[in-house]
Amino acid sequence: MAEGTSYGLLLPPLLLLPPPLLLTTLLPLLLLLLLLLFLLAGSSDTCPSIRSNLSVCRSSAPAHHHPNHHAYGGQGQVSGLAPMLDYSSEMDRYRSSIATFYKTNVNMNVTNFPQSAKLAARLAAAAPIFPPTAARLGAMATAPWGCHENVNMNHPAAMFWGRPKPMATAATHHHHHHHPTATAGHMTSSHSHGNSMHQGGGVSGGGGNAGSNEGGGAEKHGHTAPSLPPTQSSHHHPMAPSNGNFLPGYGGSTDCGVMNKQGHAHPEMMGLSESGSCNGGGVMGSGFLGGLGLPPGVIVMAMGSAGGGIADAGSAFQMTGSQRALTDCQQHTNSSPCPSSSPSSSGVTAGGVALSTSTSSSSGAVAKRKRKRCGVCGPCRRLINCGVCSSCRNRKTGHQICKFRKCEELKKKPGGGGGVLERPPSVPTGEAFRWFF
DNA sequence: TCCAACGTATGA
DNA sequence: TCATACGTTGGA
């Protein structure tokens, strides 16, 4: 307080200055001095450290935020600084809340966006074929299989994630915490909520999985584990990460939206390259599909808005039943790769090519079984019809799959391999599926 | 050889 | 029963 006294000695001389000057120039200084005095006094008061004991100090006094009117706190508190300091603490709480929010709302997404969950499921099913993709998807979609958000959100789909709702909620919390007029009780309430959320988040780690079929199922696969970390990172903004499949205009996939049947995509989205740099003909070099390796056709609908946008009339791509077949097959847990062998087919096939029809031939019944898509070639990995090729345009009469989705193996003549396995050397059908099972 | 259309197997 | 898609055929 000795210093305080010295400051006080300076006041008398200052009072000799002309009133106008005193008011305009010195008054502010005086206020500052008072503030300093206050701080110094406060340092020895019940609040040795404003920062460290802020909460304690505040708890004992009304939450006055107007510095001019309450320069002196009843308990030696600096109301003017409190808001700033409080802001930091509030931000911390906010961050925690947000983190928890995303963890907790995964399930909510599924509930609110059934379709997203559906897409998530599809993606989950498809993921096995394209591990890298799965990883990306997981990251983006949220669910282990991409739709964590959709899945659990979107999954993505609409994996995929960035939905307005979550953000809005977060914003609400944020605002709530910053409300200048918030009272101690109010804050307490918020904290309570925050705590509950945290707890929920902790539980959601397990509960979320339980709640999300896709997500949970995906996690069963050992291979999916690696993709989990990315998934968590996806929590930040579900839709933000664009899925490789989509052009910038597309949001993430919350819905993880693999469009079911008539899902549409812009023509530009359709990547025709079979090489599909890891995207499977990836439309997008990088991004969601890119990494995912999801078929270019896969559309991961970003939760609400994005999905709606994608589905608009402008879209030219259509996802057809073939996808379903593919994904369904992938879902089979038995050892037989779906594409290459169907439960009912007596003839053993591999890579979509009949290995031998001798069995049926010998029986007299000509084995004219339809070959199935290999499921691993670029076209097969494409999930959406272009909508512009002759096959798509003449679907009713042509009965042909989109030319861009026509399996490379099926394009070859059935017996071309001389009866020998024509399975794509690089990607044995069995191997492809074994990645996940 | 390519393409369109038809027959038909397959799965939902 | 319907939608999808493979196999086949015939025309350009």
XYZ file of N, CA, C and O in Angstrom, chain A residues 135-289:
620
model
N -10.879 -45.378 -44.717
C -10.211 -44.555 -43.721
C -10.618 -43.119 -43.890
O -10.979 -42.437 -42.943
N -10.578 -42.686 -45.118
C -10.932 -41.306 -45.365
C -12.369 -41.086 -45.015
O -12.735 -40.090 -44.430
N -13.121 -42.015 -45.437
C -14.534 -41.878 -45.205
C -14.779 -41.760 -43.728
O -15.539 -40.929 -43.273
N -14.133 -42.614 -43.035
C -14.321 -42.585 -41.596
C -14.016 -41.211 -41.085
O -14.757 -40.647 -40.293
N -12.939 -40.696 -41.570
C -12.537 -39.399 -41.085
C -13.585 -38.383 -41.421
O -13.973 -37.562 -40.603
N -14.032 -38.458 -42.607
C -14.967 -37.441 -43.004
C -16.352 -37.670 -42.493
O -17.022 -36.786 -42.026
N -16.757 -38.846 -42.667
C -18.114 -39.111 -42.266
C -18.282 -39.166 -40.799
O -19.341 -38.934 -40.293
N -17.356 -39.452 -40.146
C -17.477 -39.498 -38.734
C -17.510 -40.880 -38.259
O -16.939 -41.192 -37.284
N -18.220 -41.688 -38.875
C -18.302 -42.999 -38.348
C -17.083 -43.680 -38.787
O -16.398 -43.248 -39.645
N -16.808 -44.769 -38.179
C -15.603 -45.456 -38.562
C -15.640 -45.629 -40.031
O -14.646 -45.613 -40.717
N -16.791 -45.797 -40.512
C -16.874 -46.018 -41.936
C -17.323 -44.792 -42.600
O -18.090 -44.804 -43.529
N -16.833 -43.765 -42.169
C -17.123 -42.562 -42.885
C -18.331 -41.877 -42.404
O -18.407 -40.692 -42.447
N -19.246 -42.527 -42.017
C -20.406 -41.810 -41.646
C -20.498 -41.678 -40.192
O -21.543 -41.599 -39.632
N -19.470 -41.602 -39.622
C -19.495 -41.473 -38.188
C -20.531 -40.457 -37.863
O -21.351 -40.635 -37.011
N -20.506 -39.384 -38.558
C -21.471 -38.365 -38.252
C -22.807 -38.842 -38.669
O -23.781 -38.710 -37.985
N -22.837 -39.285 -39.845
C -24.077 -39.708 -40.292
C -24.290 -40.994 -39.727
O -25.344 -41.389 -39.378
N -23.255 -41.564 -39.749
C -23.374 -42.796 -39.213
C -23.798 -42.528 -37.952
O -24.666 -43.010 -37.377
N -23.018 -41.734 -37.633
C -23.360 -41.322 -36.394
C -23.853 -39.991 -36.661
O -24.403 -39.372 -35.855
N -23.633 -39.638 -37.830
C -24.161 -38.392 -38.209
C -24.783 -38.441 -39.496
O -25.476 -37.654 -39.846
N -23.213 -39.025 -40.590
C -23.336 -39.137 -41.726
C -22.862 -39.454 -41.859
O -22.496 -39.039 -42.251
N -23.076 -40.753 -40.982
C -22.212 -41.381 -41.281
C -22.148 -40.774 -42.065
O -21.784 -40.381 -42.314
N -20.677 -38.850 -43.700
C -20.745 -38.633 -44.110
C -21.027 -38.324 -44.173
O -20.424 -38.195 -44.053
N -22.059 -39.767 -44.816
C -22.209 -39.526 -45.435
C -22.070 -38.663 -45.278
O -21.459 -38.319 -45.264
N -23.373 -37.806 -44.844
C -23.264 -36.884 -45.157
C -22.807 -36.451 -44.370
O -22.807 -36.137 -44.211
N -20.430 -38.985 -43.682
C -19.886 -38.967 -43.585
C -19.732 -38.288 -43.438
O -19.325 -38.041 -43.105
N -20.940 -37.814 -43.785
C -20.575 -37.463 -43.890
C -20.613 -36.417 -43.199
O -20.991 -36.317 -43.198
N -21.235 -34.943 -42.063
C -20.599 -34.107 -41.201
C -20.521 -32.627 -41.473
O -20.834 -32.221 -42.228
N -20.350 -31.497 -41.104
C -20.501 -30.073 -41.283
C -21.875 -29.614 -41.283
O -22.298 -28.773 -42.053
N -22.655 -30.223 -40.547
C -24.042 -29.824 -40.607
C -24.315 -28.582 -39.804
O -23.716 -28.323 -38.806
N -25.296 -27.866 -40.277
C -25.672 -26.623 -39.632
C -26.141 -26.844 -38.205
O -25.850 -26.102 -37.311
N -26.833 -27.882 -38.032
C -27.414 -28.100 -36.729
C -26.380 -28.146 -35.632
O -26.466 -27.418 -34.662
N -25.414 -29.001 -35.791
C -24.406 -29.073 -34.741
C -23.774 -27.722 -34.513
O -23.593 -27.290 -33.397
N -23.439 -27.107 -35.562
C -22.758 -25.845 -35.442
C -23.650 -24.847 -34.749
O -23.227 -24.077 -33.910
N -24.867 -24.875 -35.126
C -25.788 -23.931 -34.537
C -25.842 -24.138 -33.040
O -25.831 -23.208 -32.254
N -25.890 -25.382 -32.702
C -25.963 -25.686 -31.284
C -24.726 -25.170 -30.587
O -24.790 -24.582 -29.535
N -23.632 -25.450 -31.252
C -22.388 -25.017 -30.645
C -22.428 -23.527 -30.456
O -22.051 -22.986 -29.427
N -22.886 -22.857 -31.477
C -22.930 -21.413 -31.423
C -23.780 -20.984 -30.245
O -23.473 -20.048 -29.533
N -24.833 -21.683 -30.078
C -25.723 -21.345 -28.997
C -24.998 -21.423 -27.668
O -25.088 -20.537 -26.850
N -24.270 -22.468 -27.542
C -23.559 -22.627 -26.282
C -22.567 -21.498 -26.104
O -22.422 -20.939 -25.061
N -21.928 -21.234 -27.184
C -20.925 -20.213 -27.126
C -21.568 -18.905 -26.675
O -21.126 -18.256 -25.758
N -22.583 -18.592 -27.312
C -23.262 -17.357 -26.999
C -23.692 -17.369 -25.543
O -23.525 -16.421 -24.808
N -24.211 -18.451 -25.204
C -24.722 -18.595 -23.866
C -23.639 -18.261 -22.853
O -23.840 -17.515 -21.920
N -22.520 -18.792 -23.075
C -21.439 -18.588 -22.121
C -20.956 -17.161 -22.101
O -20.443 -16.684 -21.126
N -21.115 -16.531 -23.188
C -20.598 -15.170 -23.252
C -21.617 -14.126 -22.897
O -21.315 -12.944 -22.862
N -22.755 -14.540 -22.681
C -23.769 -13.550 -22.398
C -23.351 -12.698 -21.220
O -23.115 -13.171 -20.132
N -23.247 -11.422 -21.488
C -22.784 -10.494 -20.463
C -23.654 -10.488 -19.228
O -23.193 -10.224 -18.130
N -24.872 -10.753 -19.403
C -25.758 -10.673 -18.252
C -25.907 -12.005 -17.547
O -26.705 -12.152 -16.646
N -25.145 -12.911 -17.999
C -25.280 -14.223 -17.379
C -25.040 -14.118 -15.886
O -24.120 -13.483 -15.421
N -25.882 -14.743 -15.175
C -25.730 -14.694 -13.731
C -25.016 -15.942 -13.277
O -24.839 -16.883 -14.036
N -24.635 -15.884 -12.023
C -23.917 -17.050 -11.513
C -24.778 -18.282 -11.694
O -24.318 -19.327 -12.101
N -26.015 -18.126 -11.410
C -26.905 -19.272 -11.533
C -26.968 -19.734 -12.967
O -26.927 -20.917 -13.254
N -27.015 -18.803 -13.829
C -27.090 -19.143 -15.231
C -25.863 -19.947 -15.624
O -25.939 -20.967 -16.259
N -24.773 -19.410 -15.232
C -23.539 -20.084 -15.578
C -23.523 -21.479 -14.982
O -23.083 -22.420 -15.606
N -24.003 -21.561 -13.833
C -23.989 -22.863 -13.188
C -24.794 -23.843 -14.015
O -24.381 -24.955 -14.268
N -25.887 -23.346 -14.469
C -26.726 -24.207 -15.279
C -25.967 -24.679 -16.497
O -25.976 -25.835 -16.862
N -25.330 -23.730 -17.134
C -24.599 -24.081 -18.333
C -23.522 -25.102 -18.027
O -23.319 -26.046 -18.764
N -22.872 -24.867 -16.970
C -21.790 -25.790 -16.646
C -22.355 -27.174 -16.418
O -21.788 -28.162 -16.772
N -23.460 -27.151 -15.800
C -24.060 -28.427 -15.536
C -24.289 -29.131 -16.829
O -24.000 -30.290 -17.006
N -24.783 -28.406 -17.772
C -25.063 -28.997 -19.062
C -23.754 -29.470 -19.672
O -23.646 -30.547 -20.204
N -22.809 -28.588 -19.550
C -21.522 -28.944 -20.122
C -21.001 -30.246 -19.533
O -20.531 -31.117 -20.228
N -21.146 -30.334 -18.271
C -20.642 -31.539 -17.636
C -21.369 -32.762 -18.156
O -20.769 -33.781 -18.438
N -22.635 -32.598 -18.247
C -23.397 -33.754 -18.710
C -22.936 -34.126 -20.103
O -22.819 -35.281 -20.447
N -22.677 -33.127 -20.871
C -22.246 -33.425 -22.227
C -20.923 -34.162 -22.207
O -20.704 -35.088 -22.944
N -20.082 -33.695 -21.352
C -18.791 -34.367 -21.307
C -18.979 -35.819 -20.943
O -18.390 -36.690 -21.516
N -19.800 -35.991 -19.996
C -20.004 -37.363 -19.584
C -20.590 -38.145 -20.743
O -20.192 -39.249 -21.023
N -21.523 -37.508 -21.371
C -22.146 -38.195 -22.502
C -21.095 -38.511 -23.541
O -21.086 -39.581 -24.117
N -20.228 -37.562 -23.746
C -19.201 -37.790 -24.743
C -18.381 -39.015 -24.386
O -18.099 -39.844 -25.214
N -18.045 -39.068 -23.144
C -17.247 -40.209 -22.737
C -17.989 -41.497 -22.999
O -17.432 -42.447 -23.517
N -19.208 -41.462 -22.711
C -19.997 -42.655 -22.921
C -20.212 -42.890 -24.389
O -20.216 -44.000 -24.859
N -20.384 -41.792 -25.072
C -20.683 -41.933 -26.488
C -19.618 -42.728 -27.199
O -19.868 -43.369 -28.184
N -18.440 -42.651 -26.675
C -17.393 -43.424 -27.333
C -17.855 -44.847 -27.508
O -17.705 -45.432 -28.555
N -18.452 -45.345 -26.476
C -18.929 -46.713 -26.582
C -20.393 -46.729 -26.953
O -20.817 -47.462 -27.812
N -21.110 -45.872 -26.298
C -22.538 -45.847 -26.568
C -22.813 -45.490 -27.997
O -23.684 -46.052 -28.634
N -22.047 -44.578 -28.487
C -22.257 -44.162 -29.862
C -22.125 -45.344 -30.800
O -22.927 -45.543 -31.684
N -21.153 -46.085 -30.546
C -20.964 -47.228 -31.412
C -22.145 -48.171 -31.299
O -22.619 -48.696 -32.272
N -22.526 -48.341 -30.085
C -23.622 -49.254 -29.888
C -24.850 -48.751 -30.607
O -25.573 -49.505 -31.236
N -25.026 -47.486 -30.532
C -26.194 -46.924 -31.169
C -26.118 -46.964 -32.672
O -27.121 -47.090 -33.354
N -24.959 -46.853 -33.156
C -24.830 -46.851 -34.602
C -24.491 -48.217 -35.134
O -23.440 -48.759 -34.911
N -25.408 -48.757 -35.840
C -25.153 -50.075 -36.375
C -23.964 -50.049 -37.287
O -23.083 -50.861 -37.196
N -23.999 -49.122 -38.178
C -22.912 -49.076 -39.134
C -21.607 -48.862 -38.422
O -20.635 -49.520 -38.647
N -21.635 -47.867 -37.627
C -20.404 -47.546 -36.953
C -19.901 -48.728 -36.159
O -18.757 -49.109 -36.253
N -20.781 -49.277 -35.392
C -20.355 -50.403 -34.586
C -19.866 -51.539 -35.449
O -18.822 -52.110 -35.199
N -20.619 -51.809 -36.450
C -20.238 -52.909 -37.309
C -18.893 -52.669 -37.940
O -18.058 -53.546 -38.008
N -18.717 -51.471 -38.348
C -17.473 -51.146 -39.006
C -16.309 -51.386 -38.071
O -15.287 -51.907 -38.462
N -16.520 -51.007 -36.862
C -15.413 -51.149 -35.945
C -15.061 -52.592 -35.672
O -14.002 -52.895 -35.188
N -15.971 -53.435 -35.960
C -15.672 -54.840 -35.727
C -14.496 -55.275 -36.555
O -13.712 -56.092 -36.154
N -14.437 -54.715 -37.717
C -13.368 -55.135 -38.600
C -12.047 -54.575 -38.126
O -11.906 -53.397 -37.934
N -11.148 -55.481 -38.000
C -9.843 -55.043 -37.540
C -9.259 -53.983 -38.431
O -8.648 -53.043 -37.968
N -9.468 -54.107 -39.666
C -8.874 -53.140 -40.583
C -9.414 -51.749 -40.397
O -8.814 -50.793 -40.792
N -10.535 -51.682 -39.866
C -11.122 -50.357 -39.767
C -10.454 -49.527 -38.700
O -10.494 -48.336 -38.721
N -9.869 -50.207 -37.781
C -9.264 -49.492 -36.678
C -8.376 -48.342 -37.120
O -8.499 -47.248 -36.608
N -7.509 -48.598 -38.043
C -6.599 -47.534 -38.471
C -7.332 -46.287 -38.889
O -6.802 -45.199 -38.819
N -8.513 -46.443 -39.336
C -9.223 -45.280 -39.827
C -9.864 -44.476 -38.734
O -10.339 -43.392 -38.940
N -9.876 -45.014 -37.579
C -10.556 -44.319 -36.505
C -9.974 -42.966 -36.155
O -10.700 -42.005 -36.020
N -8.709 -42.884 -35.997
C -8.156 -41.584 -35.643
C -8.634 -40.493 -36.560
O -9.136 -39.477 -36.119
N -8.531 -40.719 -37.827
C -8.985 -39.692 -38.758
C -10.434 -39.365 -38.483
O -10.872 -38.247 -38.602
N -11.140 -40.346 -38.121
C -12.551 -40.142 -37.906
C -12.757 -39.111 -36.823
O -13.582 -38.229 -36.932
N -11.999 -39.236 -35.832
C -12.180 -38.296 -34.754
C -11.875 -36.902 -35.230
O -12.525 -35.952 -34.859
N -10.882 -36.822 -36.036
C -10.518 -35.499 -36.494
C -11.664 -34.907 -37.281
O -11.830 -33.713 -37.376
N -12.435 -35.765 -37.823
C -13.524 -35.277 -38.647
C -14.574 -34.546 -37.835
O -15.417 -33.855 -38.363
N -14.523 -34.725 -36.612
C -15.541 -34.096 -35.796
C -15.581 -32.594 -35.975
O -16.583 -31.969 -35.769
N -14.483 -32.070 -36.319
C -14.451 -30.623 -36.437
C -15.503 -30.074 -37.350
O -16.281 -29.238 -36.996
N -15.495 -30.572 -38.522
C -16.530 -30.101 -39.428
C -16.944 -31.186 -40.354
O -16.334 -31.491 -41.330
N -18.002 -31.779 -40.021
C -18.502 -32.904 -40.791
C -18.488 -32.687 -42.272
O -18.021 -33.493 -43.021
N -19.037 -31.644 -42.680
C -19.142 -31.465 -44.123
C -17.902 -30.854 -44.719
O -17.661 -30.935 -45.893
N -17.208 -30.212 -43.905
C -16.070 -29.484 -44.413
C -15.204 -30.276 -45.353
O -14.958 -29.891 -46.467
N -14.748 -31.393 -44.910
C -13.834 -32.109 -45.784
C -14.605 -32.545 -46.979
O -15.601 -33.203 -46.844
N -14.189 -32.180 -48.089
C -14.984 -32.589 -49.209
C -14.610 -33.975 -49.551
O -13.492 -34.367 -49.487
N -15.580 -34.712 -49.923
C -15.287 -36.065 -50.208
C -14.740 -36.052 -51.579
O -15.094 -35.294 -52.404
N -13.837 -36.903 -51.786
C -13.178 -36.903 -53.075
C -14.131 -36.970 -54.213
O -13.847 -36.548 -55.308
N -15.249 -37.509 -53.967
C -16.187 -37.672 -55.032
C -16.798 -36.401 -55.445
O -17.329 -36.285 -56.515
N -16.827 -35.525 -54.583
C -17.544 -34.328 -54.900
C -16.713 -33.187 -55.328
O -15.593 -33.012 -54.937
N -17.355 -32.424 -56.094
C -16.705 -31.216 -56.525
C -16.827 -30.315 -55.336
O -17.581 -30.576 -54.435
N -16.106 -29.279 -55.364
C -16.129 -28.365 -54.234
C -17.532 -28.013 -53.840
O -17.833 -27.778 -52.703
N -18.379 -27.987 -54.779
C -19.751 -27.601 -54.470
C -20.442 -28.561 -53.533
O -21.386 -28.193 -52.870
N -19.961 -29.730 -53.484
C -20.602 -30.693 -52.620
C -20.058 -30.643 -51.230
O -18.895 -30.575 -51.001
N -20.950 -30.785 -50.343
C -20.512 -30.779 -48.969
C -20.083 -32.150 -48.616
O -20.040 -33.014 -49.438
N -19.762 -32.357 -47.434
C -19.340 -33.670 -47.047
C -20.440 -34.581 -47.065
O -21.472 -34.295 -47.492
N -20.278 -35.671 -46.642
C -21.291 -36.589 -46.741
C -21.811 -36.921 -45.525
O -21.623 -37.885 -45.015
N -22.446 -36.228 -45.045
C -22.938 -36.627 -43.859
C -23.747 -37.725 -44.033
O -23.731 -38.665 -43.359
N -24.548 -37.631 -44.953
C -25.408 -38.727 -45.137
C -24.565 -39.781 -45.554
O -24.913 -40.856 -45.710
N -23.421 -39.455 -45.767
C -22.565 -40.424 -46.178
C -23.224 -40.931 -47.200
O -23.168 -41.983 -47.590
N -23.953 -40.192 -47.628
C -24.844 -40.493 -48.552
C -24.464 -41.101 -49.738
O -24.408 -40.526 -50.758
N -24.460 -42.305 -49.705
C -24.317 -42.946 -50.974
C -25.704 -42.875 -51.413
O -26.588 -43.295 -50.737
N -25.964 -42.334 -52.511
C -27.345 -42.201 -52.895
C -27.883 -43.558 -53.197
O -27.252 -44.349 -53.835
N -29.018 -43.787 -52.766
C -29.573 -45.092 -52.948
C -29.849 -45.432 -54.355
O -29.178 -46.162 -55.008
N -30.881 -44.912 -54.842
C -31.225 -45.320 -56.176
C -31.156 -44.197 -57.142
O -30.488 -44.222 -58.109
N -31.925 -43.239 -56.906
C -31.964 -42.181 -57.890
C -31.106 -41.021 -57.474
O -31.339 -39.906 -57.856
N -30.142 -41.306 -56.727
C -29.258 -40.230 -56.307
C -28.670 -39.615 -57.541
O -28.365 -40.292 -58.491
N -28.515 -38.353 -57.514
C -27.956 -37.733 -58.708
C -26.692 -36.989 -58.397
O -26.530 -36.461 -57.336
N -25.900 -36.947 -59.362
C -24.666 -36.202 -59.178
C -24.429 -35.409 -60.429
O -24.900 -35.743 -61.490
N -23.688 -34.371 -60.284
C -23.410 -33.592 -61.474
C -22.490 -34.391 -62.365
O -21.643 -35.107 -61.911
N -22.666 -34.224 -63.630
C -21.854 -34.954 -64.592
C -20.381 -34.769 -64.330
O -19.597 -35.666 -64.509
N -20.030 -33.607 -63.926
C -18.611 -33.354 -63.719
C -18.068 -34.280 -62.660
O -16.902 -34.548 -62.586
N -18.929 -34.724 -61.820
C -18.482 -35.558 -60.734
C -17.986 -36.894 -61.201
O -17.247 -37.566 -60.533
N -18.437 -37.282 -62.296
C -18.105 -38.619 -62.712
C -16.698 -38.719 -63.235
O -16.360 -38.210 -64.276
N -15.910 -39.408 -62.493
C -14.539 -39.597 -62.934
C -14.533 -40.817 -63.783
O -15.022 -41.849 -63.401
N -14.010 -40.737 -64.936
C -14.028 -41.899 -65.789
C -12.752 -42.696 -65.711
O -12.692 -43.798 -66.184
N -11.756 -42.116 -65.170
C -10.510 -42.832 -65.167
C -10.615 -44.093 -64.378
O -11.023 -44.113 -63.254
N -10.245 -45.121 -64.983
C -10.342 -46.374 -64.293
C -9.228 -46.504 -63.311
O -9.336 -47.150 -62.297
N -8.140 -45.929 -63.653
C -7.007 -46.064 -62.759
C -7.464 -45.576 -61.424
O -7.072 -46.051 -60.395
N -8.305 -44.640 -61.506
C -8.880 -44.152 -60.296
C -7.901 -44.003 -59.221
O -8.080 -44.417 -58.115
N -6.913 -43.347 -59.416
C -5.993 -43.103 -58.353
C -6.624 -43.359 -57.058
O -7.169 -42.522 -56.461
N -6.583 -44.465 -56.629
C -7.080 -44.788 -55.328
C -8.475 -44.328 -55.085
O -9.056 -44.592 -54.091
N -9.056 -43.711 -55.954
C -10.420 -43.359 -55.730
C -11.255 -44.309 -56.446
O -12.432 -44.241 -56.415
N -10.715 -45.090 -57.182
C -11.527 -45.969 -57.969
C -12.069 -45.102 -59.016
O -13.239 -44.891 -59.120
N -11.252 -44.616 -59.859
C -11.766 -43.780 -60.915
C -12.177 -42.529 -60.261
O -13.035 -41.838 -60.724
N -11.556 -42.293 -59.220
C -11.933 -41.177 -58.399
C -12.203 -39.939 -59.152
O -11.447 -39.525 -59.993
N -13.261 -39.374 -58.829
C -13.592 -38.138 -59.477
C -12.716 -37.083 -58.919
O -12.212 -36.241 -59.609
N -12.563 -37.115 -57.673
C -11.748 -36.106 -57.056
C -10.405 -36.687 -56.729
O -10.314 -37.700 -56.078
N -9.439 -36.012 -57.128
C -8.104 -36.507 -56.840
C -7.897 -36.657 -55.364
O -7.472 -37.675 -54.884
N -8.212 -35.644 -54.652
C -7.966 -35.737 -53.239
C -9.277 -35.596 -52.555
O -10.260 -35.278 -53.132
N -9.288 -35.792 -51.346
C -10.549 -35.612 -50.680
C -11.126 -36.901 -50.292
O -10.511 -37.909 -50.327
N -12.264 -36.787 -49.961
C -12.984 -37.904 -49.464
C -12.860 -39.125 -50.292
O -12.266 -40.100 -49.924
N -13.404 -39.124 -51.422
C -13.346 -40.312 -52.223
C -11.953 -40.600 -52.613
O -11.555 -41.715 -52.730
